[in-house]
CSV table of C-alpha atoms in Angstrom, one decimal:
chain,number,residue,atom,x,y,z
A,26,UNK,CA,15.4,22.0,41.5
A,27,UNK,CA,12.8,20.4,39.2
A,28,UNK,CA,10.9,17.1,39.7
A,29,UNK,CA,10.7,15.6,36.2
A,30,UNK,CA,7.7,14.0,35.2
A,31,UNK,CA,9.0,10.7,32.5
A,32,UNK,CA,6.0,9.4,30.4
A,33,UNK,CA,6.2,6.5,27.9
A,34,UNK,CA,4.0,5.1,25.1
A,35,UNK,CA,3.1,1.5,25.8
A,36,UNK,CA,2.6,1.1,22.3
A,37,UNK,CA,6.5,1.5,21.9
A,38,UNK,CA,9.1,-1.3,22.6
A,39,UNK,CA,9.9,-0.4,26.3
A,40,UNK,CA,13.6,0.5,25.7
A,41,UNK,CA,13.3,3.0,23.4
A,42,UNK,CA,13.4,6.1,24.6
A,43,UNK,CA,14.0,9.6,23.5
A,44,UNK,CA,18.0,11.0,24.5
A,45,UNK,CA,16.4,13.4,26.7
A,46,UNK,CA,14.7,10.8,28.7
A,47,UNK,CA,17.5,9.0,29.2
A,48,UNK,CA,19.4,11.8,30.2
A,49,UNK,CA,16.8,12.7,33.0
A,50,UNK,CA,16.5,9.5,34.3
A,51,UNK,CA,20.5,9.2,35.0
A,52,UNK,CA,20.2,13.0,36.5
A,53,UNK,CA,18.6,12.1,40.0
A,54,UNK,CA,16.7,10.0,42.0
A,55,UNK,CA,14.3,7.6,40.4
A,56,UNK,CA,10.4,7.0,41.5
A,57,UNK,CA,7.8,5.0,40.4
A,58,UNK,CA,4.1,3.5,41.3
A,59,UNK,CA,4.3,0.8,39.3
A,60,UNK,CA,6.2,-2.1,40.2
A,61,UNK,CA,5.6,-4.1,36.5
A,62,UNK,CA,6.7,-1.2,34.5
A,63,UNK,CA,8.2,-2.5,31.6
A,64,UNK,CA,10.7,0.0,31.5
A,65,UNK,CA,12.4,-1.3,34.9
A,66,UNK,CA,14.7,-4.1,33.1
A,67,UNK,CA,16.2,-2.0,30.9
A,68,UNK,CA,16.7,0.2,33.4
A,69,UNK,CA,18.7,-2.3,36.1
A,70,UNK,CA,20.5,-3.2,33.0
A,71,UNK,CA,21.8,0.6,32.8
A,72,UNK,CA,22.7,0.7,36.3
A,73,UNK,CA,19.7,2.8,37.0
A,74,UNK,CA,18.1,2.1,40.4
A,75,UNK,CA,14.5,2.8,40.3
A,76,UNK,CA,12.3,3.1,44.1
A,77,UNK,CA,9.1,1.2,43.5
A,78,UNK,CA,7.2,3.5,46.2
A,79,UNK,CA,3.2,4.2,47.5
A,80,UNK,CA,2.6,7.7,45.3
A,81,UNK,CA,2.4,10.5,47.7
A,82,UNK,CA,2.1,13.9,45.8
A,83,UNK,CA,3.0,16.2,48.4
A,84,UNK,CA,6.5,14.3,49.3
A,85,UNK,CA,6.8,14.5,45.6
A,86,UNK,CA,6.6,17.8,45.6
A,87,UNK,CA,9.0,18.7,48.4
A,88,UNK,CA,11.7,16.8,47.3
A,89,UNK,CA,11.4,18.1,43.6
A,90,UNK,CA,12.0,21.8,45.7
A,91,UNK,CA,14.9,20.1,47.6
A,92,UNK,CA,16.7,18.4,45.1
A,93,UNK,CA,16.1,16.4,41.7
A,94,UNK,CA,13.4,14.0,41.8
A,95,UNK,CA,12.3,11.4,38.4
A,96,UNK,CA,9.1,10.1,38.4
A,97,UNK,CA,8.4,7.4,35.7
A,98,UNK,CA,4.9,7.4,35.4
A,99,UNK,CA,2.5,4.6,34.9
A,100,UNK,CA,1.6,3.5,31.1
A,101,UNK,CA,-1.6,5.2,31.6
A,102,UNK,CA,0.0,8.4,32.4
A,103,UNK,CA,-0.5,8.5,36.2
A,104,UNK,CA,-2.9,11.7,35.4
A,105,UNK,CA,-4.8,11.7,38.7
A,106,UNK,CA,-1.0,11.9,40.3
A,107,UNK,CA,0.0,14.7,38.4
A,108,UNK,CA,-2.9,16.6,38.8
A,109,UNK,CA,-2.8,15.7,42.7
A,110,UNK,CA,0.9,16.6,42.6
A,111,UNK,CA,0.2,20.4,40.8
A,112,UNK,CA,-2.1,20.8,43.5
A,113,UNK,CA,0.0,20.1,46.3
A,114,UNK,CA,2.8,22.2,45.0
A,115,UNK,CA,0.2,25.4,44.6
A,116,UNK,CA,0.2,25.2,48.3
A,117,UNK,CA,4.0,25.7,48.8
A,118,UNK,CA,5.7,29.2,49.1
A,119,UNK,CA,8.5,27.8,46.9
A,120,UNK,CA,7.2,25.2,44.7
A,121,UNK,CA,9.4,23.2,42.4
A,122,UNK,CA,9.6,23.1,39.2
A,123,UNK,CA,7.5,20.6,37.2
A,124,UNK,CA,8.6,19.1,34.1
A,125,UNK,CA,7.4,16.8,31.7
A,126,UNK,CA,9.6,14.8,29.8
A,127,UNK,CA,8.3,12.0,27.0
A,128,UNK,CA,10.4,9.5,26.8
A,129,UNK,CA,8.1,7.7,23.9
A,130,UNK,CA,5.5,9.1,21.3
A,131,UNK,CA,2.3,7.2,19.7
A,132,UNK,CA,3.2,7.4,16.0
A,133,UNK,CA,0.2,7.6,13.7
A,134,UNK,CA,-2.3,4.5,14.0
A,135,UNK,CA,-0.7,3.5,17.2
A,136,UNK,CA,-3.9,3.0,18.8
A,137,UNK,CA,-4.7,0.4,16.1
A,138,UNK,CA,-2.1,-2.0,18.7
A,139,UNK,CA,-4.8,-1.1,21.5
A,140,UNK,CA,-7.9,-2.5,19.2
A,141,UNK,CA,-6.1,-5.2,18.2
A,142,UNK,CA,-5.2,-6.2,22.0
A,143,UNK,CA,-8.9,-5.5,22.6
A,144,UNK,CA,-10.0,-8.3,20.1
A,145,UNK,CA,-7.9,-10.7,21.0
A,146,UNK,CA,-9.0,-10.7,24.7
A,147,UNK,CA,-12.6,-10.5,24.0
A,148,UNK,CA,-11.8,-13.8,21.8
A,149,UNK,CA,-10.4,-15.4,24.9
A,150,UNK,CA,-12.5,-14.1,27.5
A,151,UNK,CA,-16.4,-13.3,26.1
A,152,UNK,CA,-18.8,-15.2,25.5
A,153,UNK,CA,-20.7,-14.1,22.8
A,154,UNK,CA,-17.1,-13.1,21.0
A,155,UNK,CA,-15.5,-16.9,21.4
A,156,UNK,CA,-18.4,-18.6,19.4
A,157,UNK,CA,-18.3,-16.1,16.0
A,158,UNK,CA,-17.7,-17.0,13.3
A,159,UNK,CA,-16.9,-15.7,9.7
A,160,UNK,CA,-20.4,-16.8,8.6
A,161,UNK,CA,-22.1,-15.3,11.8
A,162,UNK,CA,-20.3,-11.7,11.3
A,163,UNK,CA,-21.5,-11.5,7.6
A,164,UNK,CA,-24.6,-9.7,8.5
A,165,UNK,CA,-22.7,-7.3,11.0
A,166,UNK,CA,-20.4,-6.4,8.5
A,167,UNK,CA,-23.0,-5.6,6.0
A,168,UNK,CA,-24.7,-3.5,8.2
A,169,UNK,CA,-21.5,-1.2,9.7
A,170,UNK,CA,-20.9,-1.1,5.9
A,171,UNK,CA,-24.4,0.3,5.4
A,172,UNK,CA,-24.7,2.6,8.1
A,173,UNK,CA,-21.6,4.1,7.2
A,174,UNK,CA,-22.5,5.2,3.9
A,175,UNK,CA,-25.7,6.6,5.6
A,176,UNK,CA,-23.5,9.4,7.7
A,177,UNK,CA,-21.3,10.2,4.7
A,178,UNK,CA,-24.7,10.8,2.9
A,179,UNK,CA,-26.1,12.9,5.5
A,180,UNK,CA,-22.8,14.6,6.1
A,181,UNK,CA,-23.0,13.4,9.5
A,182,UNK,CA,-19.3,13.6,9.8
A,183,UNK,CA,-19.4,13.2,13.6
A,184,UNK,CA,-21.1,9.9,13.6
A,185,UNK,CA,-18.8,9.0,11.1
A,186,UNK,CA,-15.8,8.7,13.4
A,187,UNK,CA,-17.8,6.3,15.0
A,188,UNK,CA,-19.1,4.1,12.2
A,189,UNK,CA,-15.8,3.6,10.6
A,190,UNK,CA,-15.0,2.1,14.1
A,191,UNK,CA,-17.5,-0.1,14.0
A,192,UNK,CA,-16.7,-1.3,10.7
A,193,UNK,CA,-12.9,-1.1,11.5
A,194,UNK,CA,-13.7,-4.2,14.4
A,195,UNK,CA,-14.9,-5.4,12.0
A,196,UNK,CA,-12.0,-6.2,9.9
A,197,UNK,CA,-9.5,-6.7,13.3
A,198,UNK,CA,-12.5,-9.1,14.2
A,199,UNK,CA,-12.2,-11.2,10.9
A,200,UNK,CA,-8.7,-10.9,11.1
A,201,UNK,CA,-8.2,-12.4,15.0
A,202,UNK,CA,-10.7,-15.0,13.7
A,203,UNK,CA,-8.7,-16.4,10.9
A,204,UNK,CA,-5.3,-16.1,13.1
A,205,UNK,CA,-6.9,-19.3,15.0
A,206,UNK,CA,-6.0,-21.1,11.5
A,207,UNK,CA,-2.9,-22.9,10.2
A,208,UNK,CA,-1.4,-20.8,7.3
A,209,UNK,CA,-2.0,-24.4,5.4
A,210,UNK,CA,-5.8,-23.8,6.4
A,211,UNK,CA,-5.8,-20.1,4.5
A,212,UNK,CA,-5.2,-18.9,8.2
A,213,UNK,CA,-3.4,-15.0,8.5
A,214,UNK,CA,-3.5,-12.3,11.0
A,215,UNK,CA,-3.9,-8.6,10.9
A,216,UNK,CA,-0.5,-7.7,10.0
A,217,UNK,CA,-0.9,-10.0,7.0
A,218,UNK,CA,-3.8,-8.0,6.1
A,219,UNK,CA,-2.4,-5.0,6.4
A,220,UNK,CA,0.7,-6.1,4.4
A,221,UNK,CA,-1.3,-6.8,1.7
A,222,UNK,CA,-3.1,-4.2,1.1
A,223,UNK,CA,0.3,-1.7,1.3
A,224,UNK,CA,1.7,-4.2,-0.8
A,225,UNK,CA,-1.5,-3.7,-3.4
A,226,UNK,CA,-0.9,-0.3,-2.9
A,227,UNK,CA,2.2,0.5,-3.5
A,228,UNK,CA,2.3,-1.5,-6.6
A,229,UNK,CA,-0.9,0.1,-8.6
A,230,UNK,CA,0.9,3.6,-7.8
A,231,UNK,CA,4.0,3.4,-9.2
A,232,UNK,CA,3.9,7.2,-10.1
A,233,UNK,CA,4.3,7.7,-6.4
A,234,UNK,CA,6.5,4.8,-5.1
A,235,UNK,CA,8.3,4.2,-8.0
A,236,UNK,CA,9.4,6.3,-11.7
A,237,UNK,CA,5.9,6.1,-14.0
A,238,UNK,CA,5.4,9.5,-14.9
A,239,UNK,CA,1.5,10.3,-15.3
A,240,UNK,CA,0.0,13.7,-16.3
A,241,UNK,CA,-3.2,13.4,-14.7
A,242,UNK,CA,-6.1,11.4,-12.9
A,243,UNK,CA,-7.0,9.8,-16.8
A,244,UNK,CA,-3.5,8.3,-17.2
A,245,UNK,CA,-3.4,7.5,-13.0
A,246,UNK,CA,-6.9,5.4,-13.6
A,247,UNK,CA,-5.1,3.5,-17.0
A,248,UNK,CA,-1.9,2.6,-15.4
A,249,UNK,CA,-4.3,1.2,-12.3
A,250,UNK,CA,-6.5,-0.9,-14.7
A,251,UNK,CA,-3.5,-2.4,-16.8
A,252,UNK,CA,-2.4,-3.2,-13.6
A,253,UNK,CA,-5.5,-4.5,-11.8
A,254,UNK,CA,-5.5,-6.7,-15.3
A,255,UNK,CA,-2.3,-8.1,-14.8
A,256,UNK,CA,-2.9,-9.4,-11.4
A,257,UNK,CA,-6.5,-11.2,-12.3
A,258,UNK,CA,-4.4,-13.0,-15.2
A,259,UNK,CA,-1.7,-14.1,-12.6
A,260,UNK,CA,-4.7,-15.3,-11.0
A,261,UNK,CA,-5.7,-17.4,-13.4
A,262,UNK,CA,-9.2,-15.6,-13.7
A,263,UNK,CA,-10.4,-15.8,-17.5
A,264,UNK,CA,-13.2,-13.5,-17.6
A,265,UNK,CA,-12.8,-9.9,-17.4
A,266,UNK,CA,-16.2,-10.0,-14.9
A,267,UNK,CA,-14.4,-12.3,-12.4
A,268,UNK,CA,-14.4,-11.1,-9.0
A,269,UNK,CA,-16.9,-8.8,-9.4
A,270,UNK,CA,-18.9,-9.4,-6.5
A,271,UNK,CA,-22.5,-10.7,-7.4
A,272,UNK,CA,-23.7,-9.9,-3.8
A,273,UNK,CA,-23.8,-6.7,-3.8
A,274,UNK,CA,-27.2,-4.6,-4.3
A,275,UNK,CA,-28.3,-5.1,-8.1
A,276,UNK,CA,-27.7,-1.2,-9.1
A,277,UNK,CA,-24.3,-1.2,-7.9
A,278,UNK,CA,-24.0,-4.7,-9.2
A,279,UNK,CA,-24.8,-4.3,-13.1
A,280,UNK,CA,-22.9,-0.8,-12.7
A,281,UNK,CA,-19.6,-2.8,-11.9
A,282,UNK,CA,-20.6,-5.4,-14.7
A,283,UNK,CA,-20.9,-2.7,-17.1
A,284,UNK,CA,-18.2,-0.4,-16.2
A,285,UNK,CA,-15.7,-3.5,-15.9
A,286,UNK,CA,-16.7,-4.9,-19.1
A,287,UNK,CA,-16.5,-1.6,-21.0
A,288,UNK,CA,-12.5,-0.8,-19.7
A,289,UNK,CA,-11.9,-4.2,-21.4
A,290,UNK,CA,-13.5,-3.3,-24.7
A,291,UNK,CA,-16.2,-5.8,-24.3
A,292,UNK,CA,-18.7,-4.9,-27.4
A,293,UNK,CA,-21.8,-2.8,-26.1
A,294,UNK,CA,-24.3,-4.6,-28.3
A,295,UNK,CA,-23.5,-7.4,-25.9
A,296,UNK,CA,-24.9,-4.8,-23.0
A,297,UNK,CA,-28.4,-4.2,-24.9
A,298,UNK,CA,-31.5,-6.1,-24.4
A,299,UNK,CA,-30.2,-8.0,-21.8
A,300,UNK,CA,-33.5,-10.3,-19.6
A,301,UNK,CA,-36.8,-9.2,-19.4
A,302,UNK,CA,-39.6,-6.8,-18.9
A,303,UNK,CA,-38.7,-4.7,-15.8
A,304,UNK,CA,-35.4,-6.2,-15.4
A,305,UNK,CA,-34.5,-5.5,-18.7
A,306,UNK,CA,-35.5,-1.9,-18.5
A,307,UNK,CA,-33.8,-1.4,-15.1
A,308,UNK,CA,-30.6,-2.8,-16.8
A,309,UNK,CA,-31.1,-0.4,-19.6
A,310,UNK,CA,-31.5,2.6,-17.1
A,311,UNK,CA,-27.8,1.7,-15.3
A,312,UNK,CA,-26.8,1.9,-18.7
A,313,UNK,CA,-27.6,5.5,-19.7
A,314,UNK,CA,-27.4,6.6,-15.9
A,315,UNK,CA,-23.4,5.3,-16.5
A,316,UNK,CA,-23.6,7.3,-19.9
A,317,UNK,CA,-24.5,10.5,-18.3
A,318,UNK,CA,-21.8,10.4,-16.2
A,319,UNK,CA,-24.4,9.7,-13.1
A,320,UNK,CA,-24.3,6.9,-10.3
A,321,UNK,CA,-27.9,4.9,-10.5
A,322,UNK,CA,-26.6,3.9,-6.7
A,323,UNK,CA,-26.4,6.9,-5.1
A,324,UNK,CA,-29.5,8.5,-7.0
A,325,UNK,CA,-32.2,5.9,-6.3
A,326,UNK,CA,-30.6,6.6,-2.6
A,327,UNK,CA,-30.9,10.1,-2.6
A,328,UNK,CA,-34.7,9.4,-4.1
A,329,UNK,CA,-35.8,7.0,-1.2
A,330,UNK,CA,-34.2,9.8,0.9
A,331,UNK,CA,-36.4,12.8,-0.2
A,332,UNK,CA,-39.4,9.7,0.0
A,333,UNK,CA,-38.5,9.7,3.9
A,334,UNK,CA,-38.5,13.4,4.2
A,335,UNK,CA,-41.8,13.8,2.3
A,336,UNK,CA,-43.4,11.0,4.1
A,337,UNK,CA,-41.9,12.6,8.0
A,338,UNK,CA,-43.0,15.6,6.8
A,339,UNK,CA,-46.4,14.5,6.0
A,340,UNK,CA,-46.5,12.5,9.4
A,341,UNK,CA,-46.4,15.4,11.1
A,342,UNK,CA,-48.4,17.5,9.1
A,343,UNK,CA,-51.1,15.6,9.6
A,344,UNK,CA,-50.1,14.7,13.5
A,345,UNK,CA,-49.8,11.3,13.1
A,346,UNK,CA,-47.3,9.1,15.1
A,347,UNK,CA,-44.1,7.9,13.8
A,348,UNK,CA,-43.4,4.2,14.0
């Protein structure tokens, strides 16, 4: 006789369960720990009666030998129970059969519902997190940005899991901030942002998601910037440089200038000669870094990388302490 072991997501709507689950908790009788499990009305409202009972592993194991037990486990799992359970049926001369039976699976980005439910608390219930503002984030989010772009650059790609977290709260934290707001007010939630950008999505790829035929990258990249022009008109934006975002880092700034200006045939003499002295030389030099197929960005970064090295390298060279 086996003692089966149900498990649920509590990312999942409570009463959806898997047939097998169902089945098993219908074939014998029903345990649980957990008095507040969510499952319990849907349950009573299958005619399924459900023991709320004090866990004790080596009954549970006994009866799963005599006759067919169903334990619905806790949300979390109840892992300390199952292990304690295993353990108690090692020490029987006929022990039961165990079986685990899932009566609800995390789909992909389900944990995204545990951040989410994170933030929002934090909002209620810390300190620090009820005052924030958008204004007083800015600099947090710049830096997450930052340090995030320093991992992929030193292929740090286990320190990257946890940066993209960090900017990932980020946006759930910007998000929870502007659910506080009337939609009149500009106020949305996370879903909203999440709508729109599968919305933006799905509509500059209409290769995929709907019958453009493309024969490559080139003609993937035209049918994204006739389309990225047609929602700036619908806008209202009259410039082709509008929205370009003039606070970001001056290289990668007159790179998007230039770049954006060029896809919509603005005249290159218009790109020459532009300010003066230094700046007008360091405008030039995007220029023919762009030419040469090379990002001024992510070179002067990789210079004031191999400037750190050389200067370490030095530091300890000459046994000096580093600040």
């Amino acid at each position: 006789m086996p003692l089966l072991v149900v498990t649920t997501s509590p990312r999942v709507a409570p009463g959806l369960l898997s047939g097998r689950a169902w089945a098993a908790l219908g074939s014998g009788r029903v345990l649980t720990g957990s008095g507040d499990h969510p499952l319990l009305p849907y349950l009573a409202e299958e005619d399924i009666p459900v023991e709320v009972v004090t866990p004790d592993p080596a009954a549970l194991a006994r009866e799963g030998r005599d006759g067919t037990v169903v334990w619905l486990a806790a949300q979390d799992g109840d892992e300390q129970l199952m292990r304690a359970i295993g353990h108690a049926a090692l020490g029987m001369d006929d022990p039961p059969v165990i079986e685990l039976v899932p009566g609800s699976y995390d789909l992909p980005g389900a944990r995204l519902l545990d951040l989410v439910a994170v933030m929002d608390r934090l909002r209620r219930s810390c300190p620090w997190d009820a005052e924030q503002t958008h204004e007083s984030l800015l600099p947090y989010l710049l830096e997450e940005s930052y340090e995030v772009m320093e991992t992929i650059e030193d292929g740090d790609h286990a320190a990257l899991r946890e940066e993209l977290g960090d900017l990932l709260l980020q946006v759930v934290f910007h998000a929870r901030l502007a659910q506080e707001r009337s939609s009149e007010d500009g106020g949305f939630d996370v879903d909203d942002v999440a709508a729109g950008i599968v919305d933006k999505l799905v509509r500059r790829h209409p290769h995929v998601f709907a019958d453009t035929v493309v024969e490559g990258a080139e003609d993937v990249s035209a049918n994204w910037d006739a389309i990225k022009a047609a929602e700036r008109a619908a806008k209202g934006w009259e410039s082709v440089l509008d929205g370009v975002p003039m606070g970001q880092p001056a290289l990668s700034l007159v790179s998007g200038l230039q770049s954006r200006a060029e896809r919509s045939g603005v005249p290159d003499s218009l790109g020459r000669a532009v300010g003066q002295g230094i700046g007008r030389e360091l405008f030039d030099l995007v220029r023919r870094a762009r030419a040469a197929g090379i990002d001024p960005e992510a070179e002067l970064r990789a210079a004031a990388r191999a400037y750190r090295d050389r200067v370490h390298a030095w530091e300890r060279s000459e046994g000096r302490p580093q600040q």
